Amino acid sequence: MGAETMLKTLLYTVNSLLQQQKYRAALAVVKGFRNGAVYGAKIRAPHALVMTFLFKSGSLREKFKAIAQATYTHSRNLAYFVFTYKGLRALQSQIQGKKIPFHSFLAACIGGWLVFGENNNINSQINMYLLSRILFGLSRLAVEKGYIPEPKQDPFPLFAALVWGIVLWLFEYHRHTLQPSLQSSMTYLYDDSNVWHDVSDFLVYNKRPASK
């Protein structure tokens, strides 16, 4: 009974603390860290699972170790970044007494440099994912602000044509410039489909099972 009472008291104290407006900015930083860790794990774990079992060789233990490492790295980095970004934004607002758009840019630049500045596979994928999104966003913003005229026709077909034309040209003639995971995917699609020996590795398998 004593333990139950202590637990209720602890929960009451914590919930009371969470309602304190003066701690809201600091608590938002902590929850941001939590959300970054959870979201990073949720989106990386299934991706790493599929890519590892499709394209990587090695023992089952080595594959699960690679999945765990990729998931941990993505989860940790996203948690660190959200913590840094929200913390720096709150600090700037506290110093200047108000929020301005430049606070977001500066806080994110510092966080990006510190957390995602290391050139590794995980950071490369995340940064390139964001690059494609911000190019779309900046294009739409430029149209909204009147910096460029609104297209009379949907430009998406032209965009798709250029994207696929360029990526296949790079793959066929300069594939070393592409990210390793993209090289693996495209090798599976375009190179491995040129090789077969019988129906087993034509329809059932991509490659013949290793002889025992």
JSON list of C-alpha atoms in Angstrom, two decimals:
[
{"chain": "A", "resi": 1, "resn": "MET", "atom": "CA", "xyz": [0.00, 0.00, 0.00]},
{"chain": "A", "resi": 2, "resn": "GLY", "atom": "CA", "xyz": [2.85, 2.35, 0.78]},
{"chain": "A", "resi": 3, "resn": "ALA", "atom": "CA", "xyz": [4.39, 1.77, -2.64]},
{"chain": "A", "resi": 4, "resn": "GLU", "atom": "CA", "xyz": [1.06, 2.46, -4.34]},
{"chain": "A", "resi": 5, "resn": "THR", "atom": "CA", "xyz": [0.66, 5.72, -2.43]},
{"chain": "A", "resi": 6, "resn": "MET", "atom": "CA", "xyz": [4.20, 6.78, -3.36]},
{"chain": "A", "resi": 7, "resn": "LEU", "atom": "CA", "xyz": [3.51, 6.01, -7.00]},
{"chain": "A", "resi": 8, "resn": "LYS", "atom": "CA", "xyz": [0.32, 8.08, -6.99]},
{"chain": "A", "resi": 9, "resn": "THR", "atom": "CA", "xyz": [2.15, 10.94, -5.31]},
{"chain": "A", "resi": 10, "resn": "LEU", "atom": "CA", "xyz": [4.96, 10.75, -7.86]},
{"chain": "A", "resi": 11, "resn": "LEU", "atom": "CA", "xyz": [2.52, 10.75, -10.79]},
{"chain": "A", "resi": 12, "resn": "TYR", "atom": "CA", "xyz": [0.64, 13.70, -9.29]},
{"chain": "A", "resi": 13, "resn": "THR", "atom": "CA", "xyz": [3.89, 15.63, -8.85]},
{"chain": "A", "resi": 14, "resn": "VAL", "atom": "CA", "xyz": [5.04, 14.88, -12.40]},
{"chain": "A", "resi": 15, "resn": "ASN", "atom": "CA", "xyz": [1.67, 15.80, -13.91]},
{"chain": "A", "resi": 16, "resn": "SER", "atom": "CA", "xyz": [1.63, 19.03, -11.90]},
{"chain": "A", "resi": 17, "resn": "LEU", "atom": "CA", "xyz": [5.09, 19.86, -13.20]},
{"chain": "A", "resi": 18, "resn": "LEU", "atom": "CA", "xyz": [4.00, 19.21, -16.78]},
{"chain": "A", "resi": 19, "resn": "GLN", "atom": "CA", "xyz": [1.22, 21.78, -16.38]},
{"chain": "A", "resi": 20, "resn": "GLN", "atom": "CA", "xyz": [3.60, 24.55, -15.28]},
{"chain": "A", "resi": 21, "resn": "GLN", "atom": "CA", "xyz": [3.72, 27.19, -18.00]},
{"chain": "A", "resi": 22, "resn": "LYS", "atom": "CA", "xyz": [7.17, 28.44, -16.94]},
{"chain": "A", "resi": 23, "resn": "TYR", "atom": "CA", "xyz": [8.70, 25.04, -17.74]},
{"chain": "A", "resi": 24, "resn": "ARG", "atom": "CA", "xyz": [6.87, 24.57, -21.03]},
{"chain": "A", "resi": 25, "resn": "ALA", "atom": "CA", "xyz": [9.75, 25.47, -23.34]},
{"chain": "A", "resi": 26, "resn": "ALA", "atom": "CA", "xyz": [12.18, 23.15, -21.55]},
{"chain": "A", "resi": 27, "resn": "LEU", "atom": "CA", "xyz": [9.63, 20.33, -21.42]},
{"chain": "A", "resi": 28, "resn": "ALA", "atom": "CA", "xyz": [8.93, 20.75, -25.14]},
{"chain": "A", "resi": 29, "resn": "VAL", "atom": "CA", "xyz": [12.63, 20.18, -25.79]},
{"chain": "A", "resi": 30, "resn": "VAL", "atom": "CA", "xyz": [12.53, 16.96, -23.75]},
{"chain": "A", "resi": 31, "resn": "LYS", "atom": "CA", "xyz": [9.42, 15.68, -25.53]},
{"chain": "A", "resi": 32, "resn": "GLY", "atom": "CA", "xyz": [11.00, 16.63, -28.85]},
{"chain": "A", "resi": 33, "resn": "PHE", "atom": "CA", "xyz": [13.93, 14.37, -27.98]},
{"chain": "A", "resi": 34, "resn": "ARG", "atom": "CA", "xyz": [11.49, 11.58, -27.17]},
{"chain": "A", "resi": 35, "resn": "ASN", "atom": "CA", "xyz": [9.51, 12.04, -30.40]},
{"chain": "A", "resi": 36, "resn": "GLY", "atom": "CA", "xyz": [12.68, 12.18, -32.48]},
{"chain": "A", "resi": 37, "resn": "ALA", "atom": "CA", "xyz": [13.90, 8.89, -31.03]},
{"chain": "A", "resi": 38, "resn": "VAL", "atom": "CA", "xyz": [10.55, 7.14, -31.53]},
{"chain": "A", "resi": 39, "resn": "TYR", "atom": "CA", "xyz": [9.93, 8.47, -35.05]},
{"chain": "A", "resi": 40, "resn": "GLY", "atom": "CA", "xyz": [13.47, 7.67, -36.17]},
{"chain": "A", "resi": 41, "resn": "ALA", "atom": "CA", "xyz": [13.10, 4.08, -35.00]},
{"chain": "A", "resi": 42, "resn": "LYS", "atom": "CA", "xyz": [9.64, 3.68, -36.55]},
{"chain": "A", "resi": 43, "resn": "ILE", "atom": "CA", "xyz": [10.67, 4.76, -40.03]},
{"chain": "A", "resi": 44, "resn": "ARG", "atom": "CA", "xyz": [14.18, 3.26, -40.10]},
{"chain": "A", "resi": 45, "resn": "ALA", "atom": "CA", "xyz": [13.52, -0.22, -38.68]},
{"chain": "A", "resi": 46, "resn": "PRO", "atom": "CA", "xyz": [11.19, -1.47, -41.47]},
{"chain": "A", "resi": 47, "resn": "HIS", "atom": "CA", "xyz": [13.31, 0.19, -44.16]},
{"chain": "A", "resi": 48, "resn": "ALA", "atom": "CA", "xyz": [16.51, -1.36, -42.81]},
{"chain": "A", "resi": 49, "resn": "LEU", "atom": "CA", "xyz": [14.80, -4.75, -42.48]},
{"chain": "A", "resi": 50, "resn": "VAL", "atom": "CA", "xyz": [13.69, -4.80, -46.11]},
{"chain": "A", "resi": 51, "resn": "MET", "atom": "CA", "xyz": [16.90, -3.41, -47.59]},
{"chain": "A", "resi": 52, "resn": "THR", "atom": "CA", "xyz": [19.13, -5.69, -45.50]},
{"chain": "A", "resi": 53, "resn": "PHE", "atom": "CA", "xyz": [17.34, -8.90, -46.41]},
{"chain": "A", "resi": 54, "resn": "LEU", "atom": "CA", "xyz": [16.99, -7.91, -50.07]},
{"chain": "A", "resi": 55, "resn": "PHE", "atom": "CA", "xyz": [20.49, -6.71, -50.81]},
{"chain": "A", "resi": 56, "resn": "LYS", "atom": "CA", "xyz": [22.97, -7.63, -48.06]},
{"chain": "A", "resi": 57, "resn": "SER", "atom": "CA", "xyz": [24.77, -10.91, -47.63]},
{"chain": "A", "resi": 58, "resn": "GLY", "atom": "CA", "xyz": [25.99, -12.41, -44.38]},
{"chain": "A", "resi": 59, "resn": "SER", "atom": "CA", "xyz": [24.69, -14.48, -41.51]},
{"chain": "A", "resi": 60, "resn": "LEU", "atom": "CA", "xyz": [21.31, -13.88, -39.88]},
{"chain": "A", "resi": 61, "resn": "ARG", "atom": "CA", "xyz": [23.07, -12.46, -36.84]},
{"chain": "A", "resi": 62, "resn": "GLU", "atom": "CA", "xyz": [25.06, -10.01, -38.97]},
{"chain": "A", "resi": 63, "resn": "LYS", "atom": "CA", "xyz": [21.90, -8.88, -40.75]},
{"chain": "A", "resi": 64, "resn": "PHE", "atom": "CA", "xyz": [20.00, -8.24, -37.53]},
{"chain": "A", "resi": 65, "resn": "LYS", "atom": "CA", "xyz": [23.03, -6.42, -36.14]},
{"chain": "A", "resi": 66, "resn": "ALA", "atom": "CA", "xyz": [23.08, -4.16, -39.21]},
{"chain": "A", "resi": 67, "resn": "ILE", "atom": "CA", "xyz": [19.35, -3.48, -38.84]},
{"chain": "A", "resi": 68, "resn": "ALA", "atom": "CA", "xyz": [19.74, -2.63, -35.16]},
{"chain": "A", "resi": 69, "resn": "GLN", "atom": "CA", "xyz": [22.71, -0.35, -35.84]},
{"chain": "A", "resi": 70, "resn": "ALA", "atom": "CA", "xyz": [20.94, 1.54, -38.63]},
{"chain": "A", "resi": 71, "resn": "THR", "atom": "CA", "xyz": [17.80, 1.93, -36.51]},
{"chain": "A", "resi": 72, "resn": "TYR", "atom": "CA", "xyz": [19.79, 3.13, -33.49]},
{"chain": "A", "resi": 73, "resn": "THR", "atom": "CA", "xyz": [21.79, 5.65, -35.55]},
{"chain": "A", "resi": 74, "resn": "HIS", "atom": "CA", "xyz": [18.70, 7.12, -37.22]},
{"chain": "A", "resi": 75, "resn": "SER", "atom": "CA", "xyz": [16.75, 7.25, -33.95]},
{"chain": "A", "resi": 76, "resn": "ARG", "atom": "CA", "xyz": [19.65, 8.81, -32.03]},
{"chain": "A", "resi": 77, "resn": "ASN", "atom": "CA", "xyz": [20.45, 11.41, -34.66]},
{"chain": "A", "resi": 78, "resn": "LEU", "atom": "CA", "xyz": [16.86, 12.52, -35.05]},
{"chain": "A", "resi": 79, "resn": "ALA", "atom": "CA", "xyz": [16.45, 12.76, -31.28]},
{"chain": "A", "resi": 80, "resn": "TYR", "atom": "CA", "xyz": [19.67, 14.80, -30.97]},
{"chain": "A", "resi": 81, "resn": "PHE", "atom": "CA", "xyz": [18.63, 17.10, -33.79]},
{"chain": "A", "resi": 82, "resn": "VAL", "atom": "CA", "xyz": [15.14, 17.82, -32.45]},
{"chain": "A", "resi": 83, "resn": "PHE", "atom": "CA", "xyz": [16.61, 18.43, -28.99]},
{"chain": "A", "resi": 84, "resn": "THR", "atom": "CA", "xyz": [19.23, 20.82, -30.40]},
{"chain": "A", "resi": 85, "resn": "TYR", "atom": "CA", "xyz": [16.84, 22.63, -32.72]},
{"chain": "A", "resi": 86, "resn": "LYS", "atom": "CA", "xyz": [14.08, 23.20, -30.18]},
{"chain": "A", "resi": 87, "resn": "GLY", "atom": "CA", "xyz": [16.60, 24.09, -27.48]},
{"chain": "A", "resi": 88, "resn": "LEU", "atom": "CA", "xyz": [18.33, 26.71, -29.63]},
{"chain": "A", "resi": 89, "resn": "ARG", "atom": "CA", "xyz": [15.00, 28.17, -30.78]},
{"chain": "A", "resi": 90, "resn": "ALA", "atom": "CA", "xyz": [13.84, 28.50, -27.19]},
{"chain": "A", "resi": 91, "resn": "LEU", "atom": "CA", "xyz": [17.16, 30.08, -26.18]},
{"chain": "A", "resi": 92, "resn": "GLN", "atom": "CA", "xyz": [17.02, 32.65, -29.00]},
{"chain": "A", "resi": 93, "resn": "SER", "atom": "CA", "xyz": [13.42, 33.52, -28.16]},
{"chain": "A", "resi": 94, "resn": "GLN", "atom": "CA", "xyz": [14.35, 33.92, -24.50]},
{"chain": "A", "resi": 95, "resn": "ILE", "atom": "CA", "xyz": [17.26, 36.22, -25.34]},
{"chain": "A", "resi": 96, "resn": "GLN", "atom": "CA", "xyz": [15.37, 38.41, -27.84]},
{"chain": "A", "resi": 97, "resn": "GLY", "atom": "CA", "xyz": [12.00, 38.23, -26.16]},
{"chain": "A", "resi": 98, "resn": "LYS", "atom": "CA", "xyz": [10.17, 37.10, -29.30]},
{"chain": "A", "resi": 99, "resn": "LYS", "atom": "CA", "xyz": [10.23, 34.57, -32.13]},
{"chain": "A", "resi": 100, "resn": "ILE", "atom": "CA", "xyz": [11.46, 35.53, -35.58]},
{"chain": "A", "resi": 101, "resn": "PRO", "atom": "CA", "xyz": [11.82, 33.34, -38.71]},
{"chain": "A", "resi": 102, "resn": "PHE", "atom": "CA", "xyz": [15.62, 33.53, -38.67]},
{"chain": "A", "resi": 103, "resn": "HIS", "atom": "CA", "xyz": [15.65, 31.69, -35.33]},
{"chain": "A", "resi": 104, "resn": "SER", "atom": "CA", "xyz": [14.38, 28.54, -37.04]},
{"chain": "A", "resi": 105, "resn": "PHE", "atom": "CA", "xyz": [16.93, 28.76, -39.83]},
{"chain": "A", "resi": 106, "resn": "LEU", "atom": "CA", "xyz": [19.89, 29.37, -37.54]},
{"chain": "A", "resi": 107, "resn": "ALA", "atom": "CA", "xyz": [18.89, 26.69, -35.00]},
{"chain": "A", "resi": 108, "resn": "ALA", "atom": "CA", "xyz": [18.40, 24.13, -37.77]},
{"chain": "A", "resi": 109, "resn": "CYS", "atom": "CA", "xyz": [21.69, 25.04, -39.45]},
{"chain": "A", "resi": 110, "resn": "ILE", "atom": "CA", "xyz": [23.59, 24.49, -36.22]},
{"chain": "A", "resi": 111, "resn": "GLY", "atom": "CA", "xyz": [21.72, 21.26, -35.50]},
{"chain": "A", "resi": 112, "resn": "GLY", "atom": "CA", "xyz": [22.28, 20.01, -39.04]},
{"chain": "A", "resi": 113, "resn": "TRP", "atom": "CA", "xyz": [26.01, 20.76, -38.81]},
{"chain": "A", "resi": 114, "resn": "LEU", "atom": "CA", "xyz": [26.42, 19.06, -35.45]},
{"chain": "A", "resi": 115, "resn": "VAL", "atom": "CA", "xyz": [24.16, 16.04, -35.94]},
{"chain": "A", "resi": 116, "resn": "PHE", "atom": "CA", "xyz": [23.82, 15.36, -39.66]},
{"chain": "A", "resi": 117, "resn": "GLY", "atom": "CA", "xyz": [27.16, 16.79, -40.79]},
{"chain": "A", "resi": 118, "resn": "GLU", "atom": "CA", "xyz": [28.98, 13.46, -40.62]},
{"chain": "A", "resi": 119, "resn": "ASN", "atom": "CA", "xyz": [29.07, 11.87, -44.07]},
{"chain": "A", "resi": 120, "resn": "ASN", "atom": "CA", "xyz": [27.65, 8.39, -43.53]},
{"chain": "A", "resi": 121, "resn": "ASN", "atom": "CA", "xyz": [24.92, 6.30, -45.19]},
{"chain": "A", "resi": 122, "resn": "ILE", "atom": "CA", "xyz": [22.15, 7.21, -42.74]},
{"chain": "A", "resi": 123, "resn": "ASN", "atom": "CA", "xyz": [22.82, 10.96, -42.79]},
{"chain": "A", "resi": 124, "resn": "SER", "atom": "CA", "xyz": [23.25, 10.92, -46.56]},
{"chain": "A", "resi": 125, "resn": "GLN", "atom": "CA", "xyz": [19.83, 9.32, -47.06]},
{"chain": "A", "resi": 126, "resn": "ILE", "atom": "CA", "xyz": [18.13, 11.74, -44.67]},
{"chain": "A", "resi": 127, "resn": "ASN", "atom": "CA", "xyz": [19.78, 14.83, -46.17]},
{"chain": "A", "resi": 128, "resn": "MET", "atom": "CA", "xyz": [18.98, 13.80, -49.74]},
{"chain": "A", "resi": 129, "resn": "TYR", "atom": "CA", "xyz": [15.38, 13.01, -48.76]},
{"chain": "A", "resi": 130, "resn": "LEU", "atom": "CA", "xyz": [15.05, 16.51, -47.33]},
{"chain": "A", "resi": 131, "resn": "LEU", "atom": "CA", "xyz": [16.76, 18.10, -50.34]},
{"chain": "A", "resi": 132, "resn": "SER", "atom": "CA", "xyz": [14.08, 16.79, -52.70]},
{"chain": "A", "resi": 133, "resn": "ARG", "atom": "CA", "xyz": [11.35, 18.09, -50.37]},
{"chain": "A", "resi": 134, "resn": "ILE", "atom": "CA", "xyz": [12.81, 21.57, -49.98]},
{"chain": "A", "resi": 135, "resn": "LEU", "atom": "CA", "xyz": [13.29, 21.94, -53.73]},
{"chain": "A", "resi": 136, "resn": "PHE", "atom": "CA", "xyz": [9.59, 21.25, -54.18]},
{"chain": "A", "resi": 137, "resn": "GLY", "atom": "CA", "xyz": [8.75, 23.58, -51.30]},
{"chain": "A", "resi": 138, "resn": "LEU", "atom": "CA", "xyz": [10.93, 26.41, -52.59]},
{"chain": "A", "resi": 139, "resn": "SER", "atom": "CA", "xyz": [9.46, 26.05, -56.08]},
{"chain": "A", "resi": 140, "resn": "ARG", "atom": "CA", "xyz": [5.93, 26.37, -54.72]},
{"chain": "A", "resi": 141, "resn": "LEU", "atom": "CA", "xyz": [6.94, 29.29, -52.51]},
{"chain": "A", "resi": 142, "resn": "ALA", "atom": "CA", "xyz": [8.52, 31.07, -55.48]},
{"chain": "A", "resi": 143, "resn": "VAL", "atom": "CA", "xyz": [5.24, 30.76, -57.39]},
{"chain": "A", "resi": 144, "resn": "GLU", "atom": "CA", "xyz": [3.20, 31.94, -54.38]},
{"chain": "A", "resi": 145, "resn": "LYS", "atom": "CA", "xyz": [5.44, 34.99, -53.92]},
{"chain": "A", "resi": 146, "resn": "GLY", "atom": "CA", "xyz": [5.35, 35.81, -57.62]},
{"chain": "A", "resi": 147, "resn": "TYR", "atom": "CA", "xyz": [9.08, 35.32, -58.16]},
{"chain": "A", "resi": 148, "resn": "ILE", "atom": "CA", "xyz": [8.35, 32.93, -61.02]},
{"chain": "A", "resi": 149, "resn": "PRO", "atom": "CA", "xyz": [5.13, 32.76, -63.06]},
{"chain": "A", "resi": 150, "resn": "GLU", "atom": "CA", "xyz": [2.66, 29.99, -62.34]},
{"chain": "A", "resi": 151, "resn": "PRO", "atom": "CA", "xyz": [2.97, 27.28, -65.00]},
{"chain": "A", "resi": 152, "resn": "LYS", "atom": "CA", "xyz": [0.09, 27.14, -67.47]},
{"chain": "A", "resi": 153, "resn": "GLN", "atom": "CA", "xyz": [0.39, 23.36, -67.58]},
{"chain": "A", "resi": 154, "resn": "ASP", "atom": "CA", "xyz": [1.27, 20.83, -64.91]},
{"chain": "A", "resi": 155, "resn": "PRO", "atom": "CA", "xyz": [5.11, 20.62, -64.91]},
{"chain": "A", "resi": 156, "resn": "PHE", "atom": "CA", "xyz": [5.14, 17.25, -63.13]},
{"chain": "A", "resi": 157, "resn": "PRO", "atom": "CA", "xyz": [5.43, 15.10, -66.30]},
{"chain": "A", "resi": 158, "resn": "LEU", "atom": "CA", "xyz": [8.51, 17.08, -67.39]},
{"chain": "A", "resi": 159, "resn": "PHE", "atom": "CA", "xyz": [9.94, 16.81, -63.89]},
{"chain": "A", "resi": 160, "resn": "ALA", "atom": "CA", "xyz": [9.41, 13.02, -63.88]},
{"chain": "A", "resi": 161, "resn": "ALA", "atom": "CA", "xyz": [10.99, 12.67, -67.31]},
{"chain": "A", "resi": 162, "resn": "LEU", "atom": "CA", "xyz": [14.12, 14.59, -66.30]},
{"chain": "A", "resi": 163, "resn": "VAL", "atom": "CA", "xyz": [14.49, 12.77, -62.98]},
{"chain": "A", "resi": 164, "resn": "TRP", "atom": "CA", "xyz": [14.32, 9.31, -64.54]},
{"chain": "A", "resi": 165, "resn": "GLY", "atom": "CA", "xyz": [16.37, 10.28, -67.56]},
{"chain": "A", "resi": 166, "resn": "ILE", "atom": "CA", "xyz": [19.20, 11.69, -65.45]},
{"chain": "A", "resi": 167, "resn": "VAL", "atom": "CA", "xyz": [19.25, 8.90, -62.85]},
{"chain": "A", "resi": 168, "resn": "LEU", "atom": "CA", "xyz": [19.39, 6.13, -65.45]},
{"chain": "A", "resi": 169, "resn": "TRP", "atom": "CA", "xyz": [22.09, 7.95, -67.40]},
{"chain": "A", "resi": 170, "resn": "LEU", "atom": "CA", "xyz": [24.12, 8.26, -64.20]},
{"chain": "A", "resi": 171, "resn": "PHE", "atom": "CA", "xyz": [23.51, 4.61, -63.35]},
{"chain": "A", "resi": 172, "resn": "GLU", "atom": "CA", "xyz": [24.54, 3.30, -66.75]},
{"chain": "A", "resi": 173, "resn": "TYR", "atom": "CA", "xyz": [27.62, 5.47, -67.24]},
{"chain": "A", "resi": 174, "resn": "HIS", "atom": "CA", "xyz": [28.62, 7.05, -63.91]},
{"chain": "A", "resi": 175, "resn": "ARG", "atom": "CA", "xyz": [27.11, 4.79, -61.29]},
{"chain": "A", "resi": 176, "resn": "HIS", "atom": "CA", "xyz": [29.89, 5.42, -58.78]},
{"chain": "A", "resi": 177, "resn": "THR", "atom": "CA", "xyz": [28.37, 8.87, -58.26]},
{"chain": "A", "resi": 178, "resn": "LEU", "atom": "CA", "xyz": [25.11, 7.40, -56.93]},
{"chain": "A", "resi": 179, "resn": "GLN", "atom": "CA", "xyz": [24.44, 6.45, -53.34]},
{"chain": "A", "resi": 180, "resn": "PRO", "atom": "CA", "xyz": [25.25, 2.76, -52.59]},
{"chain": "A", "resi": 181, "resn": "SER", "atom": "CA", "xyz": [21.68, 1.84, -51.64]},
{"chain": "A", "resi": 182, "resn": "LEU", "atom": "CA", "xyz": [20.39, 3.32, -54.91]},
{"chain": "A", "resi": 183, "resn": "GLN", "atom": "CA", "xyz": [23.08, 1.47, -56.84]},
{"chain": "A", "resi": 184, "resn": "SER", "atom": "CA", "xyz": [21.97, -1.79, -55.20]},
{"chain": "A", "resi": 185, "resn": "SER", "atom": "CA", "xyz": [18.32, -1.18, -56.04]},
{"chain": "A", "resi": 186, "resn": "MET", "atom": "CA", "xyz": [19.06, -0.30, -59.65]},
{"chain": "A", "resi": 187, "resn": "THR", "atom": "CA", "xyz": [21.48, -3.18, -60.09]},
{"chain": "A", "resi": 188, "resn": "TYR", "atom": "CA", "xyz": [18.69, -5.53, -58.97]},
{"chain": "A", "resi": 189, "resn": "LEU", "atom": "CA", "xyz": [16.25, -3.96, -61.44]},
{"chain": "A", "resi": 190, "resn": "TYR", "atom": "CA", "xyz": [18.36, -3.34, -64.52]},
{"chain": "A", "resi": 191, "resn": "ASP", "atom": "CA", "xyz": [21.49, -5.52, -64.36]},
{"chain": "A", "resi": 192, "resn": "ASP", "atom": "CA", "xyz": [20.30, -8.68, -62.61]},
{"chain": "A", "resi": 193, "resn": "SER", "atom": "CA", "xyz": [17.34, -8.91, -65.00]},
{"chain": "A", "resi": 194, "resn": "ASN", "atom": "CA", "xyz": [19.84, -9.54, -67.83]},
{"chain": "A", "resi": 195, "resn": "VAL", "atom": "CA", "xyz": [21.09, -12.81, -66.30]},
{"chain": "A", "resi": 196, "resn": "TRP", "atom": "CA", "xyz": [19.34, -16.20, -66.00]},
{"chain": "A", "resi": 197, "resn": "HIS", "atom": "CA", "xyz": [20.09, -19.87, -66.61]},
{"chain": "A", "resi": 198, "resn": "ASP", "atom": "CA", "xyz": [16.76, -21.63, -66.33]},
{"chain": "A", "resi": 199, "resn": "VAL", "atom": "CA", "xyz": [13.24, -21.08, -65.01]},
{"chain": "A", "resi": 200, "resn": "SER", "atom": "CA", "xyz": [14.46, -21.14, -61.40]},
{"chain": "A", "resi": 201, "resn": "ASP", "atom": "CA", "xyz": [16.44, -17.92, -61.68]},
{"chain": "A", "resi": 202, "resn": "PHE", "atom": "CA", "xyz": [14.17, -16.47, -64.38]},
{"chain": "A", "resi": 203, "resn": "LEU", "atom": "CA", "xyz": [10.94, -16.43, -62.37]},
{"chain": "A", "resi": 204, "resn": "VAL", "atom": "CA", "xyz": [11.45, -17.96, -58.92]},
{"chain": "A", "resi": 205, "resn": "TYR", "atom": "CA", "xyz": [14.76, -16.45, -57.80]},
{"chain": "A", "resi": 206, "resn": "ASN", "atom": "CA", "xyz": [16.77, -13.47, -58.88]},
{"chain": "A", "resi": 207, "resn": "LYS", "atom": "CA", "xyz": [19.93, -15.55, -58.73]},
{"chain": "A", "resi": 208, "resn": "ARG", "atom": "CA", "xyz": [20.53, -19.29, -58.53]},
{"chain": "A", "resi": 209, "resn": "PRO", "atom": "CA", "xyz": [20.67, -20.55, -54.95]},
{"chain": "A", "resi": 210, "resn": "ALA", "atom": "CA", "xyz": [24.25, -21.35, -53.93]},
{"chain": "A", "resi": 211, "resn": "SER", "atom": "CA", "xyz": [25.13, -24.99, -54.46]},
{"chain": "A", "resi": 212, "resn": "LYS", "atom": "CA", "xyz": [25.69, -26.95, -51.28]}
]
